[in-house]
Amino acid sequence: MVLGRVHYAFCVILVIQTLLYCDGQFVQKNYETMPAVPFPTCRADDIDCLRRSLRTFFFLMDAGHFGMQPVDPAIVNSVSLALPEEQTTFALRRVNVTGARWTKLVERRFNLEGGKTGVVFLSDLHLTGQISMEIAGRPEPHNAYITMDIQGAESNITYMGNIQRGLDNEDYIVIGPERIAIRNRRIPTYFLQPNTEDSYIIDEAIQKKQSILDHFSNEITAAIMHSVVDNFRLFSMKVPIRHYYKYYK
């Protein structure tokens, strides 16, 4: 039974009012009503309002509100890259990532292929972790510690969603699976520690093939953005739409 339609045929979650398209059916579902969130409701075409709300949402996320998991700082356990032509494998481990809370909203996108909608974010991230380089035929890997700055990582996130009505007679947003594509506007910068032969060998290999940095940047940024979307998904299932988004029933 269709009970409502989102203003302009879409809904945006929280500040991700920012993050959701809906034109679906309402179903009965049991949710516990949550208190209002501390920012004004936004229209989906009010980009300035959405940007302010996004800033507040990231602080709510990092404070663990509504059961959300903090993303700044965040730990990415491992990222690897195999280069068969060089018979070499690189890996980052225990990567500590900061800066996600300052992610900026660039634009909202609607009427995409398959009825999806999307959002584009821009992030500057700082990370530290262990880096290793394994070479075929060498028994031990080269190891070092890396510090990397990712500037201008653009995350293009697309998704679908539905509005569901809870037994409390409130409307909630349900976010479907997301697809995330990352594009680096700049090549990441980095330095290695300590000043050892291992660091020198790893640095020389990276300088010869800087796509290694691009790969690590993409994978780490995508991991952070998936966590952000998971938090949006949790938030939207617990907080009624009317607390963060303007729409017509």
PDB file of C-alpha atoms in Angstrom:
ATOM      1  CA  MET A   1       0.000   0.000   0.000  1.00  0.00           C
ATOM      2  CA  VAL A   2       1.597   3.239  -1.042  1.00  0.00           C
ATOM      3  CA  LEU A   3       1.267   5.728   1.822  1.00  0.00           C
ATOM      4  CA  GLY A   4       3.574   8.513   0.798  1.00  0.00           C
ATOM      5  CA  ARG A   5       6.038   9.974  -1.612  1.00  0.00           C
ATOM      6  CA  VAL A   6       9.191  11.903  -0.883  1.00  0.00           C
ATOM      7  CA  HIS A   7       9.399  15.583  -1.839  1.00  0.00           C
ATOM      8  CA  TYR A   8      10.835  15.790  -5.365  1.00  0.00           C
ATOM      9  CA  ALA A   9      10.573  11.956  -5.515  1.00  0.00           C
ATOM     10  CA  PHE A  10      13.563  11.321  -3.357  1.00  0.00           C
ATOM     11  CA  CYS A  11      14.630  11.161   0.226  1.00  0.00           C
ATOM     12  CA  VAL A  12      17.923  12.033   1.689  1.00  0.00           C
ATOM     13  CA  ILE A  13      19.244  10.598   4.803  1.00  0.00           C
ATOM     14  CA  LEU A  14      20.109  12.789   7.622  1.00  0.00           C
ATOM     15  CA  VAL A  15      22.638  14.742   6.335  1.00  0.00           C
ATOM     16  CA  ILE A  16      22.852  12.354   4.094  1.00  0.00           C
ATOM     17  CA  GLN A  17      19.753  13.600   3.530  1.00  0.00           C
ATOM     18  CA  THR A  18      22.600  13.695   1.586  1.00  0.00           C
ATOM     19  CA  LEU A  19      22.524  10.072   0.982  1.00  0.00           C
ATOM     20  CA  LEU A  20      19.347   8.480  -0.178  1.00  0.00           C
ATOM     21  CA  TYR A  21      16.838   8.180  -2.935  1.00  0.00           C
ATOM     22  CA  CYS A  22      13.407   6.790  -2.276  1.00  0.00           C
ATOM     23  CA  ASP A  23      10.296   6.215  -4.265  1.00  0.00           C
ATOM     24  CA  GLY A  24       9.203   3.002  -2.675  1.00  0.00           C
ATOM     25  CA  GLN A  25       6.418   1.397  -0.709  1.00  0.00           C
ATOM     26  CA  PHE A  26       5.790   1.622   2.988  1.00  0.00           C
ATOM     27  CA  VAL A  27       5.652  -1.525   5.063  1.00  0.00           C
ATOM     28  CA  GLN A  28       5.003  -2.265   8.691  1.00  0.00           C
ATOM     29  CA  LYS A  29       8.115  -2.473  10.806  1.00  0.00           C
ATOM     30  CA  ASN A  30       8.784  -2.125  14.506  1.00  0.00           C
ATOM     31  CA  TYR A  31      11.263   0.619  15.465  1.00  0.00           C
ATOM     32  CA  GLU A  32      11.994   2.276  18.747  1.00  0.00           C
ATOM     33  CA  THR A  33      11.379   6.024  18.464  1.00  0.00           C
ATOM     34  CA  MET A  34      14.545   8.073  18.897  1.00  0.00           C
ATOM     35  CA  PRO A  35      14.914  11.677  20.047  1.00  0.00           C
ATOM     36  CA  ALA A  36      15.306  14.510  17.561  1.00  0.00           C
ATOM     37  CA  VAL A  37      18.764  15.151  16.162  1.00  0.00           C
ATOM     38  CA  PRO A  38      20.528  18.472  16.881  1.00  0.00           C
ATOM     39  CA  PHE A  39      20.357  20.127  13.462  1.00  0.00           C
ATOM     40  CA  PRO A  40      17.607  21.605  11.274  1.00  0.00           C
ATOM     41  CA  THR A  41      15.735  19.579   8.704  1.00  0.00           C
ATOM     42  CA  CYS A  42      16.904  20.093   5.112  1.00  0.00           C
ATOM     43  CA  ARG A  43      15.399  19.973   1.651  1.00  0.00           C
ATOM     44  CA  ALA A  44      17.277  17.807  -0.813  1.00  0.00           C
ATOM     45  CA  ASP A  45      17.945  20.813  -3.043  1.00  0.00           C
ATOM     46  CA  ASP A  46      19.403  22.941  -0.220  1.00  0.00           C
ATOM     47  CA  ILE A  47      23.071  22.068  -0.600  1.00  0.00           C
ATOM     48  CA  ASP A  48      24.254  24.573   2.033  1.00  0.00           C
ATOM     49  CA  CYS A  49      21.897  23.126   4.641  1.00  0.00           C
ATOM     50  CA  LEU A  50      23.022  19.609   3.755  1.00  0.00           C
ATOM     51  CA  ARG A  51      26.672  20.585   4.164  1.00  0.00           C
ATOM     52  CA  ARG A  52      26.051  22.003   7.633  1.00  0.00           C
ATOM     53  CA  SER A  53      24.075  18.918   8.605  1.00  0.00           C
ATOM     54  CA  LEU A  54      26.802  16.614   7.313  1.00  0.00           C
ATOM     55  CA  ARG A  55      29.331  18.299   9.578  1.00  0.00           C
ATOM     56  CA  THR A  56      27.073  17.741  12.593  1.00  0.00           C
ATOM     57  CA  PHE A  57      26.409  14.143  11.572  1.00  0.00           C
ATOM     58  CA  PHE A  58      30.105  13.276  11.512  1.00  0.00           C
ATOM     59  CA  PHE A  59      30.486  14.541  15.066  1.00  0.00           C
ATOM     60  CA  LEU A  60      27.442  12.508  16.143  1.00  0.00           C
ATOM     61  CA  MET A  61      28.973   9.482  14.461  1.00  0.00           C
ATOM     62  CA  ASP A  62      32.321   9.903  16.196  1.00  0.00           C
ATOM     63  CA  ALA A  63      30.513  10.319  19.525  1.00  0.00           C
ATOM     64  CA  GLY A  64      28.781   6.957  18.977  1.00  0.00           C
ATOM     65  CA  HIS A  65      25.214   8.278  18.946  1.00  0.00           C
ATOM     66  CA  PHE A  66      22.441   5.813  18.001  1.00  0.00           C
ATOM     67  CA  GLY A  67      24.948   2.948  18.124  1.00  0.00           C
ATOM     68  CA  MET A  68      27.044   4.304  15.254  1.00  0.00           C
ATOM     69  CA  GLN A  69      30.733   3.382  15.042  1.00  0.00           C
ATOM     70  CA  PRO A  70      33.326   6.208  15.097  1.00  0.00           C
ATOM     71  CA  VAL A  71      35.267   6.676  11.860  1.00  0.00           C
ATOM     72  CA  ASP A  72      37.801   9.274  12.994  1.00  0.00           C
ATOM     73  CA  PRO A  73      40.193   7.884  13.928  1.00  0.00           C
ATOM     74  CA  ALA A  74      39.678   4.535  12.210  1.00  0.00           C
ATOM     75  CA  ILE A  75      41.826   1.426  11.841  1.00  0.00           C
ATOM     76  CA  VAL A  76      42.083  -0.370   8.492  1.00  0.00           C
ATOM     77  CA  ASN A  77      43.562  -3.787   9.206  1.00  0.00           C
ATOM     78  CA  SER A  78      45.246  -4.479   5.878  1.00  0.00           C
ATOM     79  CA  VAL A  79      45.433  -3.459   2.229  1.00  0.00           C
ATOM     80  CA  SER A  80      47.521  -5.361  -0.310  1.00  0.00           C
ATOM     81  CA  LEU A  81      48.624  -5.002  -3.913  1.00  0.00           C
ATOM     82  CA  ALA A  82      50.197  -7.731  -6.063  1.00  0.00           C
ATOM     83  CA  LEU A  83      52.363  -6.794  -9.057  1.00  0.00           C
ATOM     84  CA  PRO A  84      52.897 -10.056 -10.971  1.00  0.00           C
ATOM     85  CA  GLU A  85      55.042  -8.442 -13.655  1.00  0.00           C
ATOM     86  CA  GLU A  86      57.508  -7.291 -10.988  1.00  0.00           C
ATOM     87  CA  GLN A  87      56.991 -10.450  -8.888  1.00  0.00           C
ATOM     88  CA  THR A  88      56.357  -8.118  -5.982  1.00  0.00           C
ATOM     89  CA  THR A  89      53.609  -7.739  -3.382  1.00  0.00           C
ATOM     90  CA  PHE A  90      53.007  -4.669  -1.212  1.00  0.00           C
ATOM     91  CA  ALA A  91      50.917  -4.607   1.936  1.00  0.00           C
ATOM     92  CA  LEU A  92      49.812  -2.001   4.454  1.00  0.00           C
ATOM     93  CA  ARG A  93      48.851  -3.213   7.931  1.00  0.00           C
ATOM     94  CA  ARG A  94      47.283  -1.661  11.015  1.00  0.00           C
ATOM     95  CA  VAL A  95      46.645   1.609   9.220  1.00  0.00           C
ATOM     96  CA  ASN A  96      45.483   4.434  11.502  1.00  0.00           C
ATOM     97  CA  VAL A  97      43.363   6.905   9.510  1.00  0.00           C
ATOM     98  CA  THR A  98      42.312  10.395  10.636  1.00  0.00           C
ATOM     99  CA  GLY A  99      40.542  13.311   8.979  1.00  0.00           C
ATOM    100  CA  ALA A 100      37.282  11.631   7.914  1.00  0.00           C
ATOM    101  CA  ARG A 101      35.134  13.928  10.052  1.00  0.00           C
ATOM    102  CA  TRP A 102      36.090  16.864   7.815  1.00  0.00           C
ATOM    103  CA  THR A 103      34.715  15.183   4.690  1.00  0.00           C
ATOM    104  CA  LYS A 104      32.915  17.696   2.460  1.00  0.00           C
ATOM    105  CA  LEU A 105      29.748  17.307   0.429  1.00  0.00           C
ATOM    106  CA  VAL A 106      30.461  18.186  -3.211  1.00  0.00           C
ATOM    107  CA  GLU A 107      27.157  17.386  -4.907  1.00  0.00           C
ATOM    108  CA  ARG A 108      23.983  15.316  -4.947  1.00  0.00           C
ATOM    109  CA  ARG A 109      23.013  13.286  -8.017  1.00  0.00           C
ATOM    110  CA  PHE A 110      19.560  12.059  -8.968  1.00  0.00           C
ATOM    111  CA  ASN A 111      17.870   9.858 -11.588  1.00  0.00           C
ATOM    112  CA  LEU A 112      20.950   7.741 -12.161  1.00  0.00           C
ATOM    113  CA  GLU A 113      20.946   4.430 -14.013  1.00  0.00           C
ATOM    114  CA  GLY A 114      18.662   1.851 -12.463  1.00  0.00           C
ATOM    115  CA  GLY A 115      16.724   4.448 -10.502  1.00  0.00           C
ATOM    116  CA  LYS A 116      19.626   5.101  -8.164  1.00  0.00           C
ATOM    117  CA  THR A 117      20.743   8.344  -6.628  1.00  0.00           C
ATOM    118  CA  GLY A 118      24.139   9.398  -5.367  1.00  0.00           C
ATOM    119  CA  VAL A 119      26.362  11.704  -3.424  1.00  0.00           C
ATOM    120  CA  VAL A 120      29.912  12.916  -4.023  1.00  0.00           C
ATOM    121  CA  PHE A 121      32.212  13.513  -1.052  1.00  0.00           C
ATOM    122  CA  LEU A 122      35.687  15.040  -0.916  1.00  0.00           C
ATOM    123  CA  SER A 123      38.107  13.927   1.812  1.00  0.00           C
ATOM    124  CA  ASP A 124      41.609  14.744   3.019  1.00  0.00           C
ATOM    125  CA  LEU A 125      42.977  11.847   5.071  1.00  0.00           C
ATOM    126  CA  HIS A 126      46.150  11.301   7.078  1.00  0.00           C
ATOM    127  CA  LEU A 127      47.353   7.780   7.760  1.00  0.00           C
ATOM    128  CA  THR A 128      50.161   5.907   9.437  1.00  0.00           C
ATOM    129  CA  GLY A 129      50.888   2.198   9.337  1.00  0.00           C
ATOM    130  CA  GLN A 130      53.282  -0.608   8.539  1.00  0.00           C
ATOM    131  CA  ILE A 131      54.305  -1.260   4.945  1.00  0.00           C
ATOM    132  CA  SER A 132      55.951  -4.400   3.633  1.00  0.00           C
ATOM    133  CA  MET A 133      57.311  -5.356   0.238  1.00  0.00           C
ATOM    134  CA  GLU A 134      57.712  -9.022  -0.650  1.00  0.00           C
ATOM    135  CA  ILE A 135      59.866 -10.034  -3.603  1.00  0.00           C
ATOM    136  CA  ALA A 136      59.642 -13.490  -5.175  1.00  0.00           C
ATOM    137  CA  GLY A 137      62.646 -15.604  -4.228  1.00  0.00           C
ATOM    138  CA  ARG A 138      63.526 -13.484  -1.197  1.00  0.00           C
ATOM    139  CA  PRO A 139      62.757 -15.229   2.104  1.00  0.00           C
ATOM    140  CA  GLU A 140      62.119 -12.080   4.161  1.00  0.00           C
ATOM    141  CA  PRO A 141      60.055  -9.004   3.188  1.00  0.00           C
ATOM    142  CA  HIS A 142      61.323  -5.438   3.347  1.00  0.00           C
ATOM    143  CA  ASN A 143      59.544  -3.587   6.166  1.00  0.00           C
ATOM    144  CA  ALA A 144      59.093   0.035   7.159  1.00  0.00           C
ATOM    145  CA  TYR A 145      56.619   2.477   8.685  1.00  0.00           C
ATOM    146  CA  ILE A 146      54.766   4.811   6.354  1.00  0.00           C
ATOM    147  CA  THR A 147      53.032   8.146   6.872  1.00  0.00           C
ATOM    148  CA  MET A 148      50.784   9.205   3.998  1.00  0.00           C
ATOM    149  CA  ASP A 149      48.648  12.259   3.266  1.00  0.00           C
ATOM    150  CA  ILE A 150      45.706  11.786   0.922  1.00  0.00           C
ATOM    151  CA  GLN A 151      44.432  15.110  -0.417  1.00  0.00           C
ATOM    152  CA  GLY A 152      41.361  15.479  -2.584  1.00  0.00           C
ATOM    153  CA  ALA A 153      40.041  11.910  -2.519  1.00  0.00           C
ATOM    154  CA  GLU A 154      36.673  12.040  -4.300  1.00  0.00           C
ATOM    155  CA  SER A 155      34.124   9.393  -3.296  1.00  0.00           C
ATOM    156  CA  ASN A 156      31.229   8.830  -5.700  1.00  0.00           C
ATOM    157  CA  ILE A 157      28.611   6.830  -3.779  1.00  0.00           C
ATOM    158  CA  THR A 158      25.462   5.441  -5.418  1.00  0.00           C
ATOM    159  CA  TYR A 159      22.630   3.541  -3.738  1.00  0.00           C
ATOM    160  CA  MET A 160      18.922   2.755  -3.683  1.00  0.00           C
ATOM    161  CA  GLY A 161      16.506   2.828  -0.800  1.00  0.00           C
ATOM    162  CA  ASN A 162      12.945   2.612   0.444  1.00  0.00           C
ATOM    163  CA  ILE A 163      10.758   4.338   2.976  1.00  0.00           C
ATOM    164  CA  GLN A 164       9.226   2.068   5.597  1.00  0.00           C
ATOM    165  CA  ARG A 165       6.597   2.878   8.168  1.00  0.00           C
ATOM    166  CA  GLY A 166       7.186   1.611  11.690  1.00  0.00           C
ATOM    167  CA  LEU A 167       4.571   0.482  14.179  1.00  0.00           C
ATOM    168  CA  ASP A 168       5.096   3.844  15.853  1.00  0.00           C
ATOM    169  CA  ASN A 169       3.530   5.357  12.708  1.00  0.00           C
ATOM    170  CA  GLU A 170       6.812   7.092  11.857  1.00  0.00           C
ATOM    171  CA  ASP A 171       8.546   6.914   8.479  1.00  0.00           C
ATOM    172  CA  TYR A 172      12.086   5.532   8.240  1.00  0.00           C
ATOM    173  CA  ILE A 173      14.592   5.205   5.413  1.00  0.00           C
ATOM    174  CA  VAL A 174      16.093   1.830   4.511  1.00  0.00           C
ATOM    175  CA  ILE A 175      19.344   2.104   2.531  1.00  0.00           C
ATOM    176  CA  GLY A 176      20.198  -0.656   0.089  1.00  0.00           C
ATOM    177  CA  PRO A 177      23.689  -1.819  -0.953  1.00  0.00           C
ATOM    178  CA  GLU A 178      26.023   0.963  -2.003  1.00  0.00           C
ATOM    179  CA  ARG A 179      28.623   1.228  -4.747  1.00  0.00           C
ATOM    180  CA  ILE A 180      31.653   3.422  -4.104  1.00  0.00           C
ATOM    181  CA  ALA A 181      34.105   4.674  -6.726  1.00  0.00           C
ATOM    182  CA  ILE A 182      37.177   6.655  -5.653  1.00  0.00           C
ATOM    183  CA  ARG A 183      39.140   9.163  -7.700  1.00  0.00           C
ATOM    184  CA  ASN A 184      42.270  10.904  -6.434  1.00  0.00           C
ATOM    185  CA  ARG A 185      42.616  14.511  -7.480  1.00  0.00           C
ATOM    186  CA  ARG A 186      46.250  14.475  -6.360  1.00  0.00           C
ATOM    187  CA  ILE A 187      48.947  11.859  -5.958  1.00  0.00           C
ATOM    188  CA  PRO A 188      49.303  11.120  -2.220  1.00  0.00           C
ATOM    189  CA  THR A 189      52.484  12.243  -0.475  1.00  0.00           C
ATOM    190  CA  TYR A 190      54.374  10.011   1.953  1.00  0.00           C
ATOM    191  CA  PHE A 191      57.561   9.351   3.862  1.00  0.00           C
ATOM    192  CA  LEU A 192      59.076   6.189   5.323  1.00  0.00           C
ATOM    193  CA  GLN A 193      60.752   5.413   8.637  1.00  0.00           C
ATOM    194  CA  PRO A 194      63.264   4.515   9.917  1.00  0.00           C
ATOM    195  CA  ASN A 195      66.156   5.500   7.677  1.00  0.00           C
ATOM    196  CA  THR A 196      67.190   1.950   6.789  1.00  0.00           C
ATOM    197  CA  GLU A 197      68.026  -0.080   3.706  1.00  0.00           C
ATOM    198  CA  ASP A 198      64.516  -1.576   3.763  1.00  0.00           C
ATOM    199  CA  SER A 199      62.982   1.904   3.673  1.00  0.00           C
ATOM    200  CA  TYR A 200      65.255   2.902   0.814  1.00  0.00           C
ATOM    201  CA  ILE A 201      64.316  -0.169  -1.262  1.00  0.00           C
ATOM    202  CA  ILE A 202      60.586   0.325  -0.673  1.00  0.00           C
ATOM    203  CA  ASP A 203      60.835   4.027  -1.486  1.00  0.00           C
ATOM    204  CA  GLU A 204      62.695   3.314  -4.713  1.00  0.00           C
ATOM    205  CA  ALA A 205      59.994   0.855  -5.811  1.00  0.00           C
ATOM    206  CA  ILE A 206      57.180   3.322  -5.051  1.00  0.00           C
ATOM    207  CA  GLN A 207      58.922   6.127  -6.912  1.00  0.00           C
ATOM    208  CA  LYS A 208      59.154   3.942  -9.994  1.00  0.00           C
ATOM    209  CA  LYS A 209      55.456   3.012  -9.850  1.00  0.00           C
ATOM    210  CA  GLN A 210      53.367   5.667  -8.126  1.00  0.00           C
ATOM    211  CA  SER A 211      50.160   3.834  -9.003  1.00  0.00           C
ATOM    212  CA  ILE A 212      50.964   1.900  -5.819  1.00  0.00           C
ATOM    213  CA  LEU A 213      50.090   5.023  -3.825  1.00  0.00           C
ATOM    214  CA  ASP A 214      46.938   5.539  -5.862  1.00  0.00           C
ATOM    215  CA  HIS A 215      45.807   1.976  -5.149  1.00  0.00           C
ATOM    216  CA  PHE A 216      46.397   2.275  -1.402  1.00  0.00           C
ATOM    217  CA  SER A 217      44.650   5.644  -1.310  1.00  0.00           C
ATOM    218  CA  ASN A 218      41.596   4.293  -3.142  1.00  0.00           C
ATOM    219  CA  GLU A 219      41.288   1.192  -0.965  1.00  0.00           C
ATOM    220  CA  ILE A 220      41.658   3.059   2.318  1.00  0.00           C
ATOM    221  CA  THR A 221      39.254   5.839   1.335  1.00  0.00           C
ATOM    222  CA  ALA A 222      36.691   3.279   0.151  1.00  0.00           C
ATOM    223  CA  ALA A 223      36.970   1.371   3.443  1.00  0.00           C
ATOM    224  CA  ILE A 224      36.271   4.562   5.395  1.00  0.00           C
ATOM    225  CA  MET A 225      33.325   5.495   3.159  1.00  0.00           C
ATOM    226  CA  HIS A 226      31.762   2.031   3.513  1.00  0.00           C
ATOM    227  CA  SER A 227      31.882   2.534   7.287  1.00  0.00           C
ATOM    228  CA  VAL A 228      30.264   5.949   6.890  1.00  0.00           C
ATOM    229  CA  VAL A 229      27.430   4.474   4.796  1.00  0.00           C
ATOM    230  CA  ASP A 230      26.945   1.702   7.363  1.00  0.00           C
ATOM    231  CA  ASN A 231      26.454   4.413   9.982  1.00  0.00           C
ATOM    232  CA  PHE A 232      24.003   6.293   7.755  1.00  0.00           C
ATOM    233  CA  ARG A 233      22.121   3.027   7.332  1.00  0.00           C
ATOM    234  CA  LEU A 234      21.928   2.484  11.092  1.00  0.00           C
ATOM    235  CA  PHE A 235      20.928   6.087  11.739  1.00  0.00           C
ATOM    236  CA  SER A 236      18.121   6.041   9.178  1.00  0.00           C
ATOM    237  CA  MET A 237      16.639   2.873  10.673  1.00  0.00           C
ATOM    238  CA  LYS A 238      16.473   4.464  14.136  1.00  0.00           C
ATOM    239  CA  VAL A 239      15.610   8.115  13.537  1.00  0.00           C
ATOM    240  CA  PRO A 240      12.320   9.098  11.839  1.00  0.00           C
ATOM    241  CA  ILE A 241      12.722  11.047   8.608  1.00  0.00           C
ATOM    242  CA  ARG A 242      10.898  14.110   9.918  1.00  0.00           C
ATOM    243  CA  HIS A 243      13.732  14.816  12.358  1.00  0.00           C
ATOM    244  CA  TYR A 244      16.278  15.473   9.630  1.00  0.00           C
ATOM    245  CA  TYR A 245      14.581  15.787   6.238  1.00  0.00           C
ATOM    246  CA  LYS A 246      11.765  17.858   4.790  1.00  0.00           C
ATOM    247  CA  TYR A 247       9.356  15.877   2.652  1.00  0.00           C
ATOM    248  CA  TYR A 248       5.654  15.593   1.870  1.00  0.00           C
ATOM    249  CA  LYS A 249       3.491  12.599   2.694  1.00  0.00           C
TER     250      LYS A 249
END
